[in-house]
Coordinates of C-alpha atoms and ligand atoms in Angstrom, one line a residue:
M222 CA 52.9 139.1 157.5
S223 CA 51.0 135.9 158.3
A224 CA 53.5 132.5 157.1
R225 CA 51.5 129.9 155.6
D226 CA 54.2 127.0 156.5
P227 CA 53.5 127.5 160.4
A228 CA 57.6 127.0 160.9
L229 CA 57.8 130.5 160.4
A230 CA 56.6 132.5 162.6
P231 CA 58.1 133.1 164.0
I232 CA 61.1 133.5 161.8
V233 CA 58.0 135.8 159.9
A234 CA 58.0 137.7 163.7
K235 CA 62.2 137.8 163.9
V236 CA 62.2 139.4 161.0
E237 CA 59.6 142.5 162.0
R238 CA 61.3 142.8 164.1
G239 CA 64.3 143.6 162.8
E240 CA 65.8 140.2 165.6
R241 CA 69.3 138.6 164.3
L242 CA 68.4 135.1 162.5
T243 CA 69.9 131.3 163.8
R244 CA 71.5 129.2 162.4
D245 CA 67.6 126.5 163.0
D246 CA 65.5 129.5 161.5
G247 CA 68.3 129.7 158.1
L248 CA 67.1 125.9 158.6
A249 CA 63.7 125.9 158.5
L250 CA 64.1 128.2 156.0
F251 CA 66.1 126.1 153.3
H252 CA 63.9 123.6 153.9
S253 CA 60.0 125.4 153.8
S254 CA 58.2 125.1 150.9
D255 CA 56.8 128.3 151.3
L256 CA 58.4 130.1 148.7
L257 CA 56.2 133.1 149.1
T258 CA 56.2 133.6 152.5
I259 CA 59.8 133.5 152.5
G260 CA 60.1 136.2 149.1
R261 CA 59.1 138.4 150.9
L262 CA 61.3 138.3 154.2
G263 CA 63.2 138.9 151.8
D264 CA 61.8 141.7 150.5
L265 CA 60.9 143.9 153.8
A266 CA 65.2 143.5 155.0
N267 CA 66.0 144.5 151.2
R268 CA 63.3 147.5 151.5
H269 CA 64.3 148.0 154.7
R270 CA 67.9 148.6 153.5
N271 CA 67.5 150.3 149.7
G272 CA 63.9 150.5 149.3
D273 CA 62.6 150.4 145.7
R274 CA 66.8 151.0 144.4
V275 CA 68.6 148.3 142.2
Y276 CA 71.6 149.2 141.5
F277 CA 72.8 148.0 138.1
A278 CA 77.2 148.9 137.0
A279 CA 77.6 149.1 133.3
N280 CA 81.1 146.6 133.4
Q281 CA 82.9 144.1 131.2
H282 CA 83.6 140.6 132.3
I283 CA 88.0 140.0 130.6
N284 CA 88.6 136.4 131.4
P285 CA 92.7 135.9 130.4
T286 CA 93.8 133.0 130.3
N287 CA 91.4 130.0 131.4
V288 CA 94.2 127.3 132.0
C289 CA 93.8 126.5 135.1
V290 CA 96.1 124.1 138.0
L291 CA 93.2 123.1 139.2
R292 CA 91.7 121.7 136.3
N293 CA 91.8 118.1 137.2
T294 CA 90.0 118.6 140.7
C295 CA 87.7 121.4 140.7
V296 CA 84.9 118.9 139.1
F297 CA 81.6 121.6 138.9
C298 CA 84.8 123.8 136.4
S299 CA 84.1 123.6 132.6
F300 CA 85.6 126.7 131.7
A301 CA 89.3 125.5 132.9
R302 CA 91.5 123.3 130.3
M303 CA 95.1 122.1 130.9
P304 CA 98.0 124.2 129.1
R305 CA 97.6 122.4 125.8
E306 CA 94.0 121.3 126.8
E307 CA 92.3 121.8 123.6
G308 CA 90.7 125.0 123.7
A309 CA 93.5 126.2 126.5
Y310 CA 94.5 130.2 125.7
T311 CA 96.1 132.7 127.5
R312 CA 96.1 137.1 126.2
S313 CA 98.8 138.5 126.1
L314 CA 98.3 142.3 127.9
E315 CA 97.4 143.9 123.8
E316 CA 94.9 141.6 123.5
V317 CA 93.2 142.4 126.8
F318 CA 94.1 145.7 125.9
A319 CA 92.4 144.9 123.0
E320 CA 89.4 143.6 124.1
A321 CA 89.1 146.4 126.9
D322 CA 88.8 148.9 124.5
A323 CA 85.4 148.7 123.9
A324 CA 84.9 150.7 126.7
H325 CA 86.0 153.8 125.4
D326 CA 83.3 153.4 123.2
N327 CA 80.3 152.0 126.0
P328 CA 79.5 153.2 129.7
T329 CA 81.2 150.8 131.3
R330 CA 82.6 151.8 135.0
E331 CA 84.0 148.0 136.3
F332 CA 86.3 145.7 134.9
H333 CA 85.6 142.1 136.3
I334 CA 89.0 140.3 135.9
V335 CA 89.3 136.8 136.6
G336 CA 90.8 133.3 135.7
G337 CA 92.8 130.1 136.4
L338 CA 95.0 129.6 138.2
H339 CA 97.8 129.5 135.3
P340 CA 101.2 128.4 136.2
K341 CA 103.4 131.1 135.0
L342 CA 101.7 133.5 134.4
R343 CA 102.9 135.5 137.4
L344 CA 102.3 139.2 139.3
A345 CA 103.8 141.8 137.2
Y346 CA 101.9 140.1 134.3
Y347 CA 98.1 140.6 136.4
L348 CA 99.9 144.4 138.3
E349 CA 100.7 145.2 134.4
M350 CA 97.2 145.0 133.4
F351 CA 95.8 146.8 135.9
R352 CA 98.6 149.4 135.0
G353 CA 98.2 149.1 131.4
L354 CA 93.8 149.8 132.2
K355 CA 93.7 152.3 134.5
Q356 CA 96.3 154.6 132.1
R357 CA 93.2 153.4 128.6
H358 CA 90.6 153.5 131.4
P359 CA 91.2 156.3 134.0
D360 CA 87.1 156.4 134.6
V361 CA 87.3 152.1 134.6
Q362 CA 86.9 150.7 138.2
I363 CA 89.3 147.3 138.6
K364 CA 87.2 144.8 140.4
A365 CA 89.9 141.6 139.8
L366 CA 91.4 138.3 140.8
T367 CA 89.4 136.1 143.8
A368 CA 90.4 135.4 146.4
V369 CA 92.3 131.9 145.0
E370 CA 93.9 133.3 142.2
V371 CA 95.4 136.3 145.0
A372 CA 96.9 133.0 146.9
H373 CA 97.9 131.3 144.1
L374 CA 100.3 134.2 142.8
A375 CA 101.0 134.6 146.6
R376 CA 102.4 131.3 146.3
I377 CA 104.6 130.5 143.3
E378 CA 105.6 133.8 144.1
H379 CA 106.7 133.4 148.3
L380 CA 105.1 136.3 148.9
S381 CA 102.0 137.4 151.6
V382 CA 98.8 137.5 151.1
R383 CA 99.1 140.6 152.1
E384 CA 102.4 141.8 150.3
V385 CA 99.7 140.6 147.0
L386 CA 97.1 142.9 147.7
Q387 CA 98.7 146.2 148.4
A388 CA 100.8 145.0 144.5
M389 CA 97.6 144.6 143.8
K390 CA 95.8 147.9 145.6
E391 CA 98.9 150.5 144.1
A392 CA 98.2 149.0 140.7
G393 CA 94.2 150.3 140.3
V394 CA 92.5 147.0 141.5
T395 CA 89.9 148.7 142.8
S396 CA 87.7 145.7 145.3
L397 CA 88.0 142.0 144.4
P398 CA 85.1 139.7 142.9
G399 CA 82.9 136.8 145.0
G400 CA 84.5 134.3 143.8
G401 CA 85.9 131.4 144.6
A402 CA 83.9 130.6 147.2
E403 CA 81.9 127.3 146.3
V404 CA 80.6 126.1 149.7
F405 CA 83.1 126.0 152.8
S406 CA 82.0 123.0 153.9
P407 CA 84.9 120.4 154.5
A408 CA 83.3 117.3 152.5
A409 CA 81.4 119.2 150.2
R410 CA 84.9 120.5 148.9
A411 CA 86.8 117.9 149.3
T412 CA 84.1 115.9 145.8
I413 CA 83.8 119.9 144.3
A414 CA 86.6 121.2 145.0
D415 CA 89.2 119.0 146.3
K416 CA 92.6 121.2 145.8
K417 CA 91.8 124.8 146.3
L418 CA 92.6 126.4 149.3
T419 CA 90.2 125.7 152.5
G420 CA 87.2 128.4 153.1
E421 CA 89.1 129.7 156.8
E422 CA 92.0 130.1 153.5
W423 CA 89.4 131.3 151.4
L424 CA 88.0 133.4 154.7
A425 CA 91.6 134.9 155.4
V426 CA 92.6 136.4 152.3
H427 CA 88.9 138.5 152.8
R428 CA 90.0 139.5 156.7
E429 CA 93.1 140.6 154.8
A430 CA 91.7 142.7 151.8
H431 CA 89.3 144.7 153.9
G432 CA 92.4 146.1 156.4
L433 CA 93.8 147.0 153.2
G434 CA 91.1 148.7 152.3
I435 CA 90.4 146.4 149.8
P436 CA 85.8 145.9 149.6
S437 CA 84.8 142.8 148.3
N438 CA 82.5 140.6 147.6
C439 CA 81.1 137.5 148.4
T440 CA 79.9 133.9 146.9
M441 CA 77.9 130.9 147.3
L442 CA 78.1 128.3 144.6
Y443 CA 74.6 125.9 144.8
G444 CA 73.0 123.2 143.4
H445 CA 75.2 120.5 143.4
V446 CA 76.1 118.5 146.5
E447 CA 76.0 120.4 149.9
T448 CA 73.3 119.6 152.4
M449 CA 70.8 122.3 153.2
E450 CA 73.1 122.6 156.8
D451 CA 76.6 123.0 154.2
R452 CA 74.8 126.7 153.0
V453 CA 73.5 127.4 156.7
D454 CA 77.2 127.5 157.7
H455 CA 78.7 129.0 154.7
L456 CA 76.2 132.0 154.7
L457 CA 77.2 132.3 158.1
A458 CA 81.0 132.2 158.6
L459 CA 80.2 134.2 155.7
R460 CA 79.1 137.2 158.5
A461 CA 80.5 136.2 160.9
L462 CA 83.6 138.3 158.2
Q463 CA 81.1 140.7 157.7
D464 CA 80.7 141.4 162.0
E465 CA 84.7 141.3 161.7
T466 CA 85.1 143.9 159.4
G467 CA 82.1 145.1 157.7
G468 CA 84.5 145.0 154.3
F469 CA 81.2 143.0 151.7
L470 CA 80.0 144.9 149.8
T471 CA 77.5 142.3 148.0
Y472 CA 76.8 138.7 148.1
I473 CA 76.1 136.8 145.1
P474 CA 74.0 133.3 145.0
L475 CA 75.9 130.8 142.1
A476 CA 73.7 128.7 140.7
Y477 CA 76.1 125.7 139.7
H478 CA 75.9 124.8 135.7
P479 CA 76.3 121.0 135.1
D480 CA 76.8 121.1 131.4
H481 CA 80.4 120.3 129.8
N482 CA 82.0 119.5 133.9
E483 CA 83.6 116.3 135.4
L484 CA 80.2 116.3 138.2
G485 CA 77.2 117.0 135.9
E486 CA 78.1 113.5 134.5
A487 CA 78.4 112.2 138.4
L488 CA 75.2 113.1 139.0
G489 CA 73.3 112.5 135.9
R490 CA 72.3 116.5 135.9
T491 CA 72.6 118.0 132.3
G492 CA 70.8 121.6 131.0
T493 CA 69.8 122.9 134.5
A494 CA 70.9 122.0 138.1
T495 CA 68.6 123.8 140.3
S496 CA 64.8 125.7 139.8
G497 CA 63.3 128.3 139.9
C498 CA 61.8 128.0 142.7
D499 CA 65.4 126.9 145.3
D500 CA 67.5 130.0 143.2
L501 CA 64.3 132.6 144.5
K502 CA 64.8 130.5 147.7
N503 CA 68.8 131.3 147.6
I504 CA 68.2 134.9 146.7
A505 CA 65.9 135.8 149.9
V506 CA 67.7 133.8 152.4
G507 CA 70.7 134.8 151.8
R508 CA 69.3 138.3 152.5
L509 CA 67.5 138.0 155.1
L510 CA 70.7 135.4 157.5
L511 CA 73.1 138.1 155.4
D512 CA 72.0 140.8 157.6
N513 CA 74.9 142.9 157.9
M514 CA 75.5 142.7 154.3
P515 CA 74.6 146.3 152.1
H516 CA 74.1 144.5 148.9
V517 CA 72.6 141.6 147.6
K518 CA 72.6 140.8 143.6
T519 CA 71.2 138.6 141.6
H520 CA 73.9 136.7 138.1
W521 CA 71.1 136.5 134.9
P522 CA 73.8 134.3 133.3
M523 CA 73.1 131.9 135.5
V524 CA 69.3 132.3 136.7
T525 CA 67.7 133.8 133.4
P526 CA 67.2 138.0 133.4
F527 CA 63.3 137.1 134.0
I528 CA 64.1 134.8 137.0
S529 CA 66.5 137.9 138.4
Q530 CA 63.9 139.8 137.1
I531 CA 61.3 138.1 139.7
G532 CA 65.1 138.0 142.6
L533 CA 64.4 141.8 143.1
T534 CA 61.7 141.3 144.9
F535 CA 62.5 138.5 147.0
G536 CA 65.3 140.3 148.2
C537 CA 68.1 141.4 145.6
D538 CA 68.9 145.1 145.4
D539 CA 71.8 144.9 143.1
L540 CA 71.3 143.4 139.4
E541 CA 74.6 141.8 137.4
G542 CA 75.5 144.1 135.1
T543 CA 76.3 144.2 131.5
V544 CA 78.5 141.3 131.5
V545 CA 80.4 141.0 128.1
F546 CA 80.9 139.0 127.6
E547 CA 80.7 135.8 130.0
R548 CA 82.1 132.4 129.1
V549 CA 82.8 130.7 132.6
Y550 CA 79.4 129.9 133.2
H551 CA 78.3 129.4 129.1
E552 CA 81.5 127.0 129.4
A553 CA 78.8 124.7 131.8
G554 CA 76.1 125.4 129.3
A555 CA 74.2 128.5 130.2
G556 CA 71.3 128.9 127.8
T557 CA 71.5 132.9 129.2
P558 CA 72.5 136.0 127.2
M559 CA 76.4 136.3 127.0
W560 CA 75.4 140.1 127.3
L561 CA 72.6 142.1 128.9
A562 CA 72.3 145.8 127.1
Y563 CA 72.1 148.7 129.6
D564 CA 68.4 149.9 128.5
Q565 CA 67.3 146.1 128.6
I566 CA 68.4 145.7 132.3
I567 CA 67.2 149.5 133.1
E568 CA 63.2 147.7 131.7
L569 CA 64.0 144.7 133.6
I570 CA 64.8 146.7 137.2
R571 CA 61.4 148.7 136.5
G572 CA 59.6 146.0 134.7
A573 CA 59.6 144.6 138.2
G574 CA 58.1 148.3 140.2
K575 CA 62.2 149.6 141.1
V576 CA 64.1 151.8 140.7
P577 CA 67.0 152.0 138.6
V578 CA 70.6 153.5 140.3
E579 CA 74.0 153.0 137.9
R580 CA 76.7 152.3 140.5
D581 CA 79.8 152.1 140.0
A582 CA 82.8 149.0 141.7
L583 CA 82.0 150.6 145.4
Y584 CA 78.5 151.6 144.6
Q585 CA 78.8 154.9 144.5
V586 CA 76.1 156.0 141.8
V587 CA 76.2 156.8 139.0
R588 CA 73.5 158.3 137.3
T589 CA 69.2 158.0 138.0
F590 CA 67.1 157.5 135.9
E591 CA 63.9 159.7 136.9
D592 CA 63.8 161.1 133.1
W593 CA 65.1 158.4 131.1
V594 CA 62.1 157.3 128.8
P595 CA 61.3 153.9 127.1
G596 CA 62.2 153.6 123.5
R597 CA 63.2 156.9 122.9
S598 CA 67.2 156.4 121.6
N599 CA 68.0 160.4 122.7
A600 CA 66.8 160.3 125.7
R601 CA 69.0 156.9 126.6
P602 CA 72.7 156.0 126.9
K603 CA 74.0 154.2 123.9
G604 CA 74.3 150.3 124.5
P605 CA 77.3 148.9 125.9
V606 CA 78.8 147.1 122.5
G607 CA 76.1 145.6 119.6
P608 CA 76.8 142.5 118.0
T609 CA 79.6 143.4 115.6
F610 CA 81.6 143.6 118.5
E611 CA 81.4 140.1 119.5
I612 CA 81.4 139.2 115.4
Q613 CA 84.9 141.0 115.0
H614 CA 85.8 139.2 119.0
R615 CA 85.3 135.8 117.9
A616 CA 86.8 136.5 114.0
R617 CA 90.7 137.5 115.8
A618 CA 90.3 135.0 118.0
Q619 CA 89.1 132.5 114.8
A620 CA 92.1 133.7 113.3
R621 CA 94.5 134.0 116.2
G622 CA 94.6 130.1 115.7
G623 CA 92.1 130.6 119.9
R624 CA 89.7 128.9 121.3
K625 CA 86.6 128.9 119.2
L626 CA 84.3 131.4 120.9
P627 CA 80.6 130.1 122.7
V628 CA 77.7 130.5 120.5
L629 CA 76.1 134.1 121.1
S630 CA 72.5 133.6 122.1
A631 CA 69.5 134.9 120.0
V632 CA 69.2 137.8 122.6
D633 CA 71.8 140.2 120.0
G634 CA 70.4 138.1 116.9
A635 CA 73.9 138.1 116.0
E636 CA 73.9 134.5 114.5
Ligands
LIG47 O1 83.2 130.9 141.4 C1 82.2 128.3 137.9 C2 80.9 129.7 139.2 C3 82.4 131.6 140.0 C4 80.8 126.6 137.8 O2 81.7 139.3 142.0 C5 80.5 127.6 137.9 O3 80.2 140.7 141.2 C6 77.9 127.2 138.6 O4 82.1 134.9 141.7 N1 78.3 126.1 137.1 C7 83.8 133.0 139.0 N2 78.7 128.4 139.0 C8 82.2 134.4 139.5 C9 81.7 134.8 140.2 C10 80.9 136.2 140.2 C11 80.4 136.3 139.4 C12 79.4 137.5 138.9 C13 79.9 138.7 140.5 C14 80.8 138.6 140.4 C15 80.9 139.9 141.9 C16 81.7 136.9 141.0 O5 81.4 130.3 138.6 C17 82.7 130.3 140.6 C18 82.4 128.7 140.3 O6 81.6 129.0 142.4 N3 81.0 128.3 138.2 N4 81.6 127.1 137.2 C19 79.6 125.7 136.7 N5 79.8 124.8 136.1

């Protein structure tokens, strides 16, 4: 493979030989504008591991509360509220179970449960939630609580992180999501998430989880105040922990959204803060530096389904699933849909010339699609939810006097 940017020539040779890339290589990749060479390298590294397979999960996101003690210090976040602030909400367990009941009519395999750091919600609330969900939906795996939430619960319960994780595992949690990592650089963190646990502490929670046999995901939030050095160092820290434990399943680059948060205002940004080229570059460079990471996932709610689809030939072997319903980025102005139908995901993957594989939270194969014919309803499962569910859900939430849910996008035509 030849590179248009001569600075990439030695990196091409290394990737072709399967050699590990260095910090300088990472910097050269981020500084280069030779996007197609970077993409081809990401694709090469991915194909080597995963062939043409692209995984997805039929999943449902559940956000039990948006009340967060870090509301005023995580200045990039649009989701968090103070307890008495307009729009603050905390779901009762019955409400969480009612929301999760959509899984009965849908092919849901994973609940993705994250929320704010509520000052009063105790560990018992979460454990009862996990047990209740497991009892009601035994076939659905639970991916729950970021390292930040785990550390917060340990602090308010006067328990060790290990004890909290052990209790979560016993209550039915299968894996941890990758949120809260942001960017580990102390300087960038001081600007965007001053009071959040440090990068070292985030890594320590994941190390502990891996030691208990709980696999986890990892992320990097890019497109705000971080430097290219910050990005590379963050990826190398993830790589080092993966060398040590092997417990990460997936890396997910997360594109910063600047609407309705203090940081976006300070930076004078609205709409989007990243570009399509930067989104694709972050996918490919993540894949190249994280040579020990089994999977790289593209999160379509952040970068759009179409950029995610292109990402499948830039190093991603995993497309975020049905989601049902995304709230964190929609509060920050993401204009993408709040969910995708099961069939739309298959079409996106097939449209990229890849082979869709439905997986569970642990990447065990649930279904392949050799016999799947677009447009033949009897050859495909029912979509995860229809717009009716969201309309009912919003009506119920509003009738309860809860906060207004963000307006749905045009994709489902529900408005
Ligand atoms: O940690 C918050 C990010 C993350 C904004 O593990 C924002 O499978 C952009 O980690 N603009 C949480 N990003 C989400 C997350 C995640 C998503 C999908 C899959 C998985 C997984 C994990 O969302 C936070 C933060 O980095 N975030 N606010 C914002 N304004």
